Amino acid sequence: MKETTLFEQPRYQTAVSHFQTLYGPGDITVFRAPGRVNLIGEHTDYNHGYVMPVAIDRDVVILARSRADGVVRLANVEPEFAPFSFALSPNIPSAPPGDWSNYVRGAAQMVAQQVGEKRPLIGFDGLVVAAPPFGVPRGAGLSSSSALTVAAAVTLAHLNEWQPPLDQFAARCSRAEWYVGTRGGVMDHFASLLGRPGQALFLDCRPGENGRYATQYATLPSGYQLLIANSGVKHRNVGGGYNYRVAACRAGVALLRRRFAGITHLRDVENVDWGELEPLLPEETAVSNLIQQGIDLGDIPNLPTDARLRVRANCRHVWSENWRVRQAVDALNGGDIARLGQLLHAAHASARDDYDISCPEIEMLVGILNSQPGVLGARLTGAGWGGCVVALVEAGEITAVVHHAQTAYHAATGIDPDVFVCTPSGGAGFVAALER
Ligand code: GLA
């Protein structure tokens, strides 16, 4: 986009004037990072499996002006997010849990560790612009947190002239987000950095021996649109549910290793029949019981020893979901859209029943969408426990489906859902510079 066009848009005009009120006149550089919607492949990434996300046309924007003293000062156009500052270093102290600055601190620490030895670190004065309607909806399972992490990382990498290959950058951003206490996988950061207009990213989340990741793109079918419906139920990864699932998968690997020596992730048994795996996995067990058996689950914050893990069902979801993602790629490449729809249905059932990450409102929304003509498949997207549903819809029916979803969901729950058509967007990076 040309600078003049961009800075004439009301979103940017307001942001520039806000920035200048905070930091005075001068140059401004703009960066952005989109959120993502995952078409299929849920909770497979941290198991070295497959995912198929799309970068969405809602993003986190950062306006920045470099500082030679290595300090980062950041404000937000939304006043509920308090401004903060810190000095760049390979070891940045964290703010209290839940503070939004931790995503930026984690990203900044990662960039500082990568470039810090080579030259003095460049910080910045910045303003985050992620308010509705253009920002990534928060707590909606559309990776608003990862978009903030990636936006901060992209800003600092650019200012410090660090240009790693995108897959390496995405993997580092993912690890940087562990700073906040979650143990998420690589999907969100890959989608945000490597997204392409009109396409879904098929990512193998297992790096090769050289540490590189294999990516492919699948073009979304013409004549269909991706619809996102936000249940309005806030989801949070910084809580027990997500890390419990990570623990259940790691427990499954440890138990299966007794039969399949050398495996490290559930991905390693993708070609073994489920019937062979099932008897090796307990239906449910407590963390303390696993510890007694000498099983080490590794570093997982906030995992009490009395937590109960549904090891068998959770592992079955991951095992079957990997298969579905590969089928979905074939369906997309072969133009078999009906098949893709069936796979979305099956993925939702597995996420609900085996991974246990749905909730009544999401079930209501999925049911409403699936009852509509033109909807090929609808499923919970993202980590779960609320957030959004993604649906594949015939373009000719989209207006009617959006309207019906809004009215029927409101009538059933009293919640006004945000229902919108998603246009797959390009990946994160530099947007424009304004020289004053
Ligand atoms: C969150 C995590 C991702 C992924 C999804 C579930 O978005 O950040 O890494 O695990 O949940 O598929």
Tab-separated table of C-alpha atoms and ligand atoms in Angstrom:
chain	number	residue	atom	x	y	z
A	1	MET	CA	0.000	0.000	0.000
A	2	LYS	CA	1.303	3.509	-0.809
A	3	GLU	CA	2.218	5.633	2.202
A	4	THR	CA	-0.148	8.426	1.330
A	5	THR	CA	-3.085	6.070	1.000
A	6	LEU	CA	-2.255	4.326	4.258
A	7	PHE	CA	-1.800	7.487	6.316
A	8	GLU	CA	-4.980	8.947	4.911
A	9	GLN	CA	-6.999	6.138	6.450
A	10	PRO	CA	-8.803	7.221	9.635
A	11	ARG	CA	-7.267	4.355	11.644
A	12	TYR	CA	-3.739	5.562	10.873
A	13	GLN	CA	-4.534	9.288	10.971
A	14	THR	CA	-5.804	8.957	14.524
A	15	ALA	CA	-2.882	6.722	15.484
A	16	VAL	CA	-0.277	9.160	14.099
A	17	SER	CA	-1.794	12.078	15.931
A	18	HIS	CA	-1.942	9.991	19.150
A	19	PHE	CA	1.708	9.024	18.644
A	20	GLN	CA	2.782	12.628	18.149
A	21	THR	CA	0.923	13.743	21.257
A	22	LEU	CA	2.882	11.148	23.227
A	23	TYR	CA	6.311	11.453	21.666
A	24	GLY	CA	6.378	14.711	19.675
A	25	PRO	CA	6.984	15.302	15.947
A	26	GLY	CA	9.394	13.167	13.879
A	27	ASP	CA	9.658	9.989	11.825
A	28	ILE	CA	7.292	7.075	12.360
A	29	THR	CA	7.645	3.521	11.067
A	30	VAL	CA	4.652	1.194	10.979
A	31	PHE	CA	4.653	-2.580	11.443
A	32	ARG	CA	1.786	-5.068	11.596
A	33	ALA	CA	1.134	-8.677	12.553
A	34	PRO	CA	-2.151	-10.444	11.744
A	35	GLY	CA	-4.099	-12.866	13.908
A	36	ARG	CA	-4.956	-16.263	12.551
A	37	VAL	CA	-7.868	-18.606	12.184
A	38	ASN	CA	-7.086	-22.282	12.135
A	39	LEU	CA	-8.976	-24.203	9.467
A	40	ILE	CA	-8.035	-27.612	10.832
A	41	GLY	CA	-5.327	-29.182	13.031
A	42	GLU	CA	-6.076	-28.221	16.625
A	43	HIS	CA	-3.603	-28.930	19.441
A	44	THR	CA	-1.390	-30.835	17.049
A	45	ASP	CA	1.412	-28.263	16.813
A	46	TYR	CA	3.070	-28.978	20.161
A	47	ASN	CA	2.887	-32.668	19.263
A	48	HIS	CA	4.997	-32.097	16.132
A	49	GLY	CA	1.925	-32.642	13.982
A	50	TYR	CA	0.212	-30.788	11.144
A	51	VAL	CA	-1.859	-27.594	11.070
A	52	MET	CA	-3.620	-25.522	8.429
A	53	PRO	CA	-4.135	-21.921	9.572
A	54	VAL	CA	-4.927	-18.755	7.639
A	55	ALA	CA	-3.689	-15.241	8.523
A	56	ILE	CA	-6.767	-13.051	9.000
A	57	ASP	CA	-7.407	-9.476	7.942
A	58	ARG	CA	-7.382	-8.208	11.535
A	59	ASP	CA	-4.072	-7.277	13.043
A	60	VAL	CA	-1.946	-5.649	15.701
A	61	VAL	CA	-0.170	-2.531	14.435
A	62	ILE	CA	2.806	-0.857	16.089
A	63	LEU	CA	3.879	2.702	15.287
A	64	ALA	CA	7.520	3.087	16.258
A	65	ARG	CA	10.379	5.570	16.428
A	66	SER	CA	13.794	4.146	17.165
A	67	ARG	CA	15.824	4.993	20.269
A	68	ALA	CA	19.584	4.598	20.369
A	69	ASP	CA	19.617	3.950	24.142
A	70	GLY	CA	18.028	0.493	23.887
A	71	VAL	CA	14.933	1.464	25.859
A	72	VAL	CA	11.433	0.342	24.787
A	73	ARG	CA	8.541	2.611	25.751
A	74	LEU	CA	5.133	1.425	24.652
A	75	ALA	CA	1.637	2.853	24.954
A	76	ASN	CA	-1.683	1.574	23.603
A	77	VAL	CA	-4.535	3.477	21.956
A	78	GLU	CA	-6.849	1.592	24.301
A	79	PRO	CA	-6.502	3.252	27.697
A	80	GLU	CA	-7.105	0.063	29.712
A	81	PHE	CA	-3.645	-1.112	28.632
A	82	ALA	CA	-1.243	0.912	30.766
A	83	PRO	CA	1.948	2.255	29.176
A	84	PHE	CA	5.230	0.659	30.238
A	85	SER	CA	8.952	0.809	29.557
A	86	PHE	CA	11.981	-1.421	29.984
A	87	ALA	CA	15.596	-1.609	28.841
A	88	LEU	CA	16.410	-4.196	26.173
A	89	SER	CA	18.623	-6.974	27.462
A	90	PRO	CA	18.957	-10.747	27.119
A	91	ASN	CA	17.252	-11.062	30.494
A	92	ILE	CA	14.254	-8.748	30.860
A	93	PRO	CA	12.372	-8.884	34.181
A	94	SER	CA	8.709	-9.811	33.777
A	95	ALA	CA	5.701	-7.803	34.918
A	96	PRO	CA	3.081	-9.496	37.161
A	97	PRO	CA	1.270	-12.451	35.474
A	98	GLY	CA	-1.531	-11.312	33.171
A	99	ASP	CA	0.096	-7.949	32.368
A	100	TRP	CA	-0.037	-7.255	28.614
A	101	SER	CA	3.549	-6.026	28.611
A	102	ASN	CA	4.804	-9.582	29.144
A	103	TYR	CA	4.157	-10.500	25.497
A	104	VAL	CA	6.330	-7.572	24.422
A	105	ARG	CA	8.978	-8.324	27.065
A	106	GLY	CA	9.183	-11.948	25.893
A	107	ALA	CA	9.590	-10.901	22.260
A	108	ALA	CA	12.124	-8.193	23.153
A	109	GLN	CA	14.197	-10.574	25.257
A	110	MET	CA	14.323	-13.023	22.357
A	111	VAL	CA	15.472	-10.351	19.873
A	112	ALA	CA	18.030	-9.020	22.385
A	113	GLN	CA	19.435	-12.523	22.841
A	114	GLN	CA	19.814	-12.879	19.078
A	115	VAL	CA	21.384	-9.523	18.223
A	116	GLY	CA	22.715	-8.273	21.563
A	117	GLU	CA	26.239	-9.596	21.257
A	118	LYS	CA	26.772	-8.145	17.812
A	119	ARG	CA	26.005	-4.450	18.259
A	120	PRO	CA	24.279	-1.955	20.587
A	121	LEU	CA	20.568	-2.631	20.873
A	122	ILE	CA	18.102	-0.185	19.336
A	123	GLY	CA	14.901	0.348	21.302
A	124	PHE	CA	11.855	2.369	20.326
A	125	ASP	CA	9.044	4.620	21.411
A	126	GLY	CA	5.885	2.925	20.270
A	127	LEU	CA	2.118	2.873	20.135
A	128	VAL	CA	0.056	-0.296	19.791
A	129	VAL	CA	-3.045	0.017	17.633
A	130	ALA	CA	-5.274	-3.038	17.882
A	131	ALA	CA	-8.693	-1.671	18.779
A	132	PRO	CA	-11.876	-2.939	17.104
A	133	PRO	CA	-12.917	-3.181	14.342
A	134	PHE	CA	-9.490	-3.670	12.693
A	135	GLY	CA	-7.616	-5.227	15.612
A	136	VAL	CA	-7.498	-8.941	16.344
A	137	PRO	CA	-10.435	-9.635	18.701
A	138	ARG	CA	-8.989	-10.492	22.107
A	139	GLY	CA	-9.685	-13.707	23.982
A	140	ALA	CA	-11.416	-15.039	20.875
A	141	GLY	CA	-9.045	-17.832	19.888
A	142	LEU	CA	-7.707	-15.757	16.972
A	143	SER	CA	-4.207	-15.360	18.428
A	144	SER	CA	-4.327	-11.751	19.519
A	145	SER	CA	-1.520	-12.476	21.997
A	146	SER	CA	0.719	-14.076	19.404
A	147	ALA	CA	-0.011	-11.187	17.018
A	148	LEU	CA	1.235	-8.783	19.704
A	149	THR	CA	4.318	-10.941	20.307
A	150	VAL	CA	5.050	-11.101	16.572
A	151	ALA	CA	4.372	-7.375	16.034
A	152	ALA	CA	6.856	-6.482	18.789
A	153	ALA	CA	9.423	-8.961	17.465
A	154	VAL	CA	9.054	-7.716	13.878
A	155	THR	CA	9.471	-4.094	15.022
A	156	LEU	CA	12.621	-4.820	17.007
A	157	ALA	CA	14.104	-7.134	14.388
A	158	HIS	CA	13.642	-4.439	11.729
A	159	LEU	CA	15.103	-1.653	13.861
A	160	ASN	CA	18.073	-3.855	14.778
A	161	GLU	CA	18.565	-5.035	11.190
A	162	TRP	CA	18.137	-8.687	12.111
A	163	GLN	CA	16.668	-10.700	9.220
A	164	PRO	CA	16.425	-14.386	10.077
A	165	PRO	CA	14.674	-16.812	7.697
A	166	LEU	CA	10.940	-16.553	8.395
A	167	ASP	CA	10.517	-20.105	9.681
A	168	GLN	CA	13.329	-19.603	12.183
A	169	PHE	CA	11.882	-16.273	13.213
A	170	ALA	CA	8.433	-17.850	13.728
A	171	ALA	CA	9.852	-20.678	15.836
A	172	ARG	CA	11.751	-18.166	17.986
A	173	CYS	CA	8.634	-16.011	18.427
A	174	SER	CA	6.742	-19.086	19.575
A	175	ARG	CA	9.371	-19.886	22.157
A	176	ALA	CA	9.480	-16.213	23.172
A	177	GLU	CA	5.807	-16.413	24.122
A	178	TRP	CA	6.607	-19.097	26.693
A	179	TYR	CA	7.793	-16.098	28.714
A	180	VAL	CA	4.155	-15.572	29.810
A	181	GLY	CA	3.891	-19.110	31.225
A	182	THR	CA	2.056	-20.990	28.458
A	183	ARG	CA	3.644	-23.844	26.551
A	184	GLY	CA	2.033	-23.185	23.162
A	185	GLY	CA	3.220	-24.508	19.828
A	186	VAL	CA	4.453	-22.812	16.682
A	187	MET	CA	1.230	-22.528	14.667
A	188	ASP	CA	0.131	-18.995	15.544
A	189	HIS	CA	3.496	-17.370	14.891
A	190	PHE	CA	3.951	-19.211	11.608
A	191	ALA	CA	0.498	-18.142	10.440
A	192	SER	CA	1.114	-14.526	11.460
A	193	LEU	CA	4.511	-14.351	9.742
A	194	LEU	CA	4.034	-16.608	6.727
A	195	GLY	CA	0.362	-15.993	5.873
A	196	ARG	CA	-0.482	-15.311	2.224
A	197	PRO	CA	-3.540	-13.639	0.709
A	198	GLY	CA	-6.148	-16.170	-0.418
A	199	GLN	CA	-4.228	-19.147	0.900
A	200	ALA	CA	-4.072	-21.492	3.841
A	201	LEU	CA	-0.687	-22.506	5.212
A	202	PHE	CA	-0.074	-26.224	5.542
A	203	LEU	CA	2.644	-26.520	8.147
A	204	ASP	CA	4.474	-29.571	9.356
A	205	CYS	CA	5.284	-28.581	12.935
A	206	ARG	CA	8.191	-31.003	13.144
A	207	PRO	CA	11.436	-29.258	12.161
A	208	GLY	CA	13.862	-31.181	9.975
A	209	GLU	CA	17.291	-32.187	11.218
A	210	ASN	CA	18.651	-28.828	10.059
A	211	GLY	CA	16.017	-27.088	12.189
A	212	ARG	CA	14.067	-25.866	9.137
A	213	TYR	CA	10.291	-26.282	8.762
A	214	ALA	CA	8.430	-27.528	5.688
A	215	THR	CA	5.572	-25.310	4.541
A	216	GLN	CA	3.128	-25.535	1.658
A	217	TYR	CA	0.234	-23.327	0.651
A	218	ALA	CA	-3.220	-24.471	-0.381
A	219	THR	CA	-5.462	-22.066	-2.270
A	220	LEU	CA	-8.883	-21.653	-0.761
A	221	PRO	CA	-11.631	-22.676	-3.146
A	222	SER	CA	-13.266	-19.956	-5.202
A	223	GLY	CA	-16.995	-19.683	-4.615
A	224	TYR	CA	-16.602	-20.294	-0.842
A	225	GLN	CA	-15.835	-18.013	2.045
A	226	LEU	CA	-14.458	-18.423	5.516
A	227	LEU	CA	-16.816	-17.204	8.159
A	228	ILE	CA	-15.714	-16.476	11.713
A	229	ALA	CA	-18.297	-16.324	14.488
A	230	ASN	CA	-17.155	-15.151	17.915
A	231	SER	CA	-19.127	-16.799	20.730
A	232	GLY	CA	-18.280	-13.881	23.025
A	233	VAL	CA	-17.071	-16.373	25.650
A	234	LYS	CA	-13.567	-15.228	26.531
A	235	HIS	CA	-10.927	-17.838	26.297
A	236	ARG	CA	-7.597	-17.635	28.085
A	237	ASN	CA	-4.530	-19.804	27.539
A	238	VAL	CA	-2.885	-18.571	30.712
A	239	GLY	CA	-4.805	-20.984	32.924
A	240	GLY	CA	-4.905	-24.676	33.645
A	241	GLY	CA	-6.688	-26.197	30.649
A	242	TYR	CA	-4.072	-25.684	27.967
A	243	ASN	CA	-1.089	-26.869	29.965
A	244	TYR	CA	-3.097	-29.886	31.232
A	245	ARG	CA	-3.525	-31.001	27.612
A	246	VAL	CA	0.180	-30.500	26.946
A	247	ALA	CA	0.829	-32.675	30.017
A	248	ALA	CA	-1.603	-35.393	28.854
A	249	CYS	CA	0.155	-35.598	25.486
A	250	ARG	CA	3.601	-35.757	27.076
A	251	ALA	CA	2.326	-38.470	29.439
A	252	GLY	CA	1.028	-40.399	26.427
A	253	VAL	CA	4.420	-40.213	24.725
A	254	ALA	CA	6.211	-41.381	27.876
A	255	LEU	CA	3.863	-44.366	28.212
A	256	LEU	CA	4.024	-45.283	24.524
A	257	ARG	CA	7.806	-45.095	24.622
A	258	ARG	CA	7.766	-48.325	26.635
A	259	ARG	CA	6.609	-50.059	23.454
A	260	PHE	CA	7.916	-47.678	20.779
A	261	ALA	CA	11.459	-46.907	21.850
A	262	GLY	CA	12.878	-43.520	20.998
A	263	ILE	CA	9.633	-41.664	20.259
A	264	THR	CA	9.572	-38.042	21.373
A	265	HIS	CA	6.165	-36.773	20.221
A	266	LEU	CA	2.731	-38.187	19.378
A	267	ARG	CA	3.567	-37.502	15.747
A	268	ASP	CA	5.944	-40.463	15.878
A	269	VAL	CA	3.041	-42.937	16.089
A	270	GLU	CA	0.935	-41.380	13.317
A	271	ASN	CA	1.216	-44.532	11.200
A	272	VAL	CA	0.528	-47.031	13.991
A	273	ASP	CA	-3.081	-48.300	14.198
A	274	TRP	CA	-5.010	-46.704	16.989
A	275	GLY	CA	-6.068	-50.166	18.161
A	276	GLU	CA	-2.452	-50.888	19.002
A	277	LEU	CA	-1.945	-47.647	20.897
A	278	GLU	CA	-5.160	-47.550	22.887
A	279	PRO	CA	-4.460	-50.340	25.414
A	280	LEU	CA	-1.141	-48.710	26.280
A	281	LEU	CA	-2.782	-45.499	27.472
A	282	PRO	CA	-4.829	-45.072	30.674
A	283	GLU	CA	-8.244	-43.505	30.349
A	284	GLU	CA	-7.470	-41.105	33.169
A	285	THR	CA	-4.614	-40.703	35.601
A	286	ALA	CA	-3.313	-38.162	38.105
A	287	VAL	CA	-0.020	-36.344	37.629
A	288	SER	CA	1.130	-37.751	40.989
A	289	ASN	CA	0.553	-41.278	39.686
A	290	LEU	CA	2.721	-40.595	36.650
A	291	ILE	CA	5.470	-39.157	38.858
A	292	GLN	CA	5.361	-42.330	40.983
A	293	GLN	CA	5.964	-44.324	37.808
A	294	GLY	CA	9.090	-42.268	37.189
A	295	ILE	CA	7.544	-40.299	34.318
A	296	ASP	CA	8.971	-36.818	33.871
A	297	LEU	CA	6.523	-34.445	32.181
A	298	GLY	CA	9.164	-31.750	31.767
A	299	ASP	CA	8.735	-28.098	32.556
A	300	ILE	CA	4.995	-27.296	32.641
A	301	PRO	CA	4.014	-24.283	34.787
A	302	ASN	CA	0.862	-24.432	36.925
A	303	LEU	CA	0.414	-28.188	36.827
A	304	PRO	CA	-0.716	-29.404	40.257
A	305	THR	CA	0.209	-32.980	41.177
A	306	ASP	CA	-3.464	-33.838	41.763
A	307	ALA	CA	-4.428	-32.717	38.212
A	308	ARG	CA	-6.250	-35.534	36.428
A	309	LEU	CA	-5.286	-36.137	32.811
A	310	ARG	CA	-7.489	-37.885	30.202
A	311	VAL	CA	-4.472	-39.393	28.514
A	312	ARG	CA	-6.169	-41.870	26.176
A	313	ALA	CA	-8.829	-39.599	24.721
A	314	ASN	CA	-6.519	-36.616	24.478
A	315	CYS	CA	-3.927	-38.644	22.565
A	316	ARG	CA	-6.629	-40.089	20.304
A	317	HIS	CA	-7.639	-36.576	19.312
A	318	VAL	CA	-4.090	-35.649	18.322
A	319	TRP	CA	-3.558	-38.930	16.468
A	320	SER	CA	-6.800	-38.623	14.488
A	321	GLU	CA	-6.479	-34.873	13.910
A	322	ASN	CA	-3.104	-35.297	12.208
A	323	TRP	CA	-4.735	-37.716	9.788
A	324	ARG	CA	-7.579	-35.273	9.139
A	325	VAL	CA	-5.220	-32.410	8.330
A	326	ARG	CA	-3.437	-34.499	5.712
A	327	GLN	CA	-6.797	-35.500	4.271
A	328	ALA	CA	-7.852	-31.853	4.237
A	329	VAL	CA	-4.806	-30.848	2.192
A	330	ASP	CA	-5.656	-33.532	-0.347
A	331	ALA	CA	-9.287	-32.425	-0.397
A	332	LEU	CA	-8.309	-28.775	-0.971
A	333	ASN	CA	-5.757	-29.594	-3.640
A	334	GLY	CA	-8.211	-31.948	-5.343
A	335	GLY	CA	-11.070	-29.435	-5.179
A	336	ASP	CA	-13.204	-31.820	-3.071
A	337	ILE	CA	-14.890	-29.198	-0.938
A	338	ALA	CA	-17.617	-31.492	0.372
A	339	ARG	CA	-14.903	-33.754	1.780
A	340	LEU	CA	-13.233	-30.766	3.434
A	341	GLY	CA	-16.564	-29.948	5.071
A	342	GLN	CA	-16.867	-33.498	6.448
A	343	LEU	CA	-13.372	-33.265	7.883
A	344	LEU	CA	-14.255	-29.990	9.637
A	345	HIS	CA	-17.262	-31.721	11.230
A	346	ALA	CA	-15.165	-34.656	12.365
A	347	ALA	CA	-12.442	-32.363	13.723
A	348	HIS	CA	-15.007	-30.517	15.800
A	349	ALA	CA	-16.453	-33.726	17.255
A	350	SER	CA	-12.974	-34.900	18.212
A	351	ALA	CA	-12.038	-31.561	19.808
A	352	ARG	CA	-15.282	-31.649	21.811
A	353	ASP	CA	-15.367	-35.305	22.843
A	354	ASP	CA	-11.739	-36.388	22.997
A	355	TYR	CA	-9.929	-33.150	23.738
A	356	ASP	CA	-12.740	-31.687	25.825
A	357	ILE	CA	-12.204	-28.086	24.771
A	358	SER	CA	-15.706	-27.001	23.731
A	359	CYS	CA	-18.362	-25.289	25.837
A	360	PRO	CA	-22.185	-24.901	25.587
A	361	GLU	CA	-22.041	-21.604	23.689
A	362	ILE	CA	-19.653	-22.994	21.088
A	363	GLU	CA	-21.900	-26.028	20.673
A	364	MET	CA	-24.858	-23.712	20.147
A	365	LEU	CA	-23.000	-21.713	17.509
A	366	VAL	CA	-21.708	-24.776	15.661
A	367	GLY	CA	-25.232	-26.253	15.675
A	368	ILE	CA	-26.776	-23.025	14.361
A	369	LEU	CA	-24.245	-22.782	11.541
A	370	ASN	CA	-24.464	-26.417	10.548
A	371	SER	CA	-28.251	-26.163	10.236
A	372	GLN	CA	-27.916	-23.562	7.463
A	373	PRO	CA	-27.931	-24.257	3.726
A	374	GLY	CA	-24.543	-23.448	2.180
A	375	VAL	CA	-22.517	-24.307	5.302
A	376	LEU	CA	-20.147	-27.147	4.452
A	377	GLY	CA	-18.644	-27.479	7.893
A	378	ALA	CA	-18.207	-25.510	11.108
A	379	ARG	CA	-15.844	-26.093	13.961
A	380	LEU	CA	-14.337	-24.607	17.072
A	381	THR	CA	-11.046	-22.906	16.158
A	382	GLY	CA	-8.080	-22.132	18.411
A	383	ALA	CA	-7.245	-23.430	21.844
A	384	GLY	CA	-10.877	-23.807	22.935
A	385	TRP	CA	-13.062	-23.078	25.989
A	386	GLY	CA	-14.905	-20.315	24.148
A	387	GLY	CA	-13.615	-18.080	21.414
A	388	CYS	CA	-14.589	-18.551	17.792
A	389	VAL	CA	-16.098	-20.972	15.327
A	390	VAL	CA	-14.810	-21.117	11.755
A	391	ALA	CA	-17.103	-22.223	8.942
A	392	LEU	CA	-16.713	-22.849	5.254
A	393	VAL	CA	-19.699	-21.318	3.471
A	394	GLU	CA	-20.896	-21.070	-0.119
A	395	ALA	CA	-20.400	-17.445	-1.177
A	396	GLY	CA	-23.979	-17.111	-2.420
A	397	GLU	CA	-25.380	-18.017	1.009
A	398	ILE	CA	-22.979	-15.993	3.137
A	399	THR	CA	-25.232	-12.987	3.826
A	400	ALA	CA	-28.108	-15.189	4.953
A	401	VAL	CA	-25.813	-17.345	7.093
A	402	VAL	CA	-24.254	-14.315	8.849
A	403	HIS	CA	-27.695	-12.892	9.589
A	404	HIS	CA	-29.086	-16.176	10.843
A	405	ALA	CA	-26.060	-16.860	13.063
A	406	GLN	CA	-26.380	-13.417	14.659
A	407	THR	CA	-30.099	-13.608	15.344
A	408	ALA	CA	-30.343	-17.271	16.363
A	409	TYR	CA	-27.314	-17.103	18.683
A	410	HIS	CA	-28.588	-13.909	20.287
A	411	ALA	CA	-32.029	-15.454	20.790
A	412	ALA	CA	-30.493	-18.533	22.443
A	413	THR	CA	-27.848	-16.913	24.655
A	414	GLY	CA	-28.529	-13.184	24.910
A	415	ILE	CA	-25.021	-12.593	23.492
A	416	ASP	CA	-24.524	-10.493	20.333
A	417	PRO	CA	-21.897	-12.425	18.437
A	418	ASP	CA	-19.376	-10.799	16.120
A	419	VAL	CA	-19.849	-12.729	12.870
A	420	PHE	CA	-17.669	-11.755	9.918
A	421	VAL	CA	-16.231	-12.956	6.656
A	422	CYS	CA	-12.476	-13.440	6.829
A	423	THR	CA	-10.256	-12.551	3.908
A	424	PRO	CA	-6.970	-14.432	4.231
A	425	SER	CA	-4.225	-11.817	4.489
A	426	GLY	CA	-0.464	-11.525	4.041
A	427	GLY	CA	2.060	-12.065	6.811
A	428	ALA	CA	3.560	-9.703	9.376
A	429	GLY	CA	6.213	-7.112	8.703
A	430	PHE	CA	7.085	-3.545	7.816
A	431	VAL	CA	4.112	-1.586	6.454
A	432	ALA	CA	5.218	1.988	5.763
A	433	ALA	CA	7.372	4.862	6.953
A	434	LEU	CA	6.226	8.412	7.526
A	435	GLU	CA	9.037	10.920	7.343
A	436	ARG	CA	8.436	14.253	8.951
B	1	GLA	C1	-3.202	-21.908	20.892
B	1	GLA	C2	-1.693	-22.125	20.847
B	1	GLA	C3	-1.306	-22.843	19.544
B	1	GLA	C4	-2.125	-24.095	19.346
B	1	GLA	C5	-3.610	-23.816	19.528
B	1	GLA	C6	-4.448	-25.067	19.500
B	1	GLA	O1	-3.579	-21.025	19.899
B	1	GLA	O2	-1.016	-20.914	20.935
B	1	GLA	O3	0.065	-23.117	19.545
B	1	GLA	O4	-1.680	-25.108	20.215
B	1	GLA	O5	-3.871	-23.144	20.746
B	1	GLA	O6	-4.404	-25.666	18.254
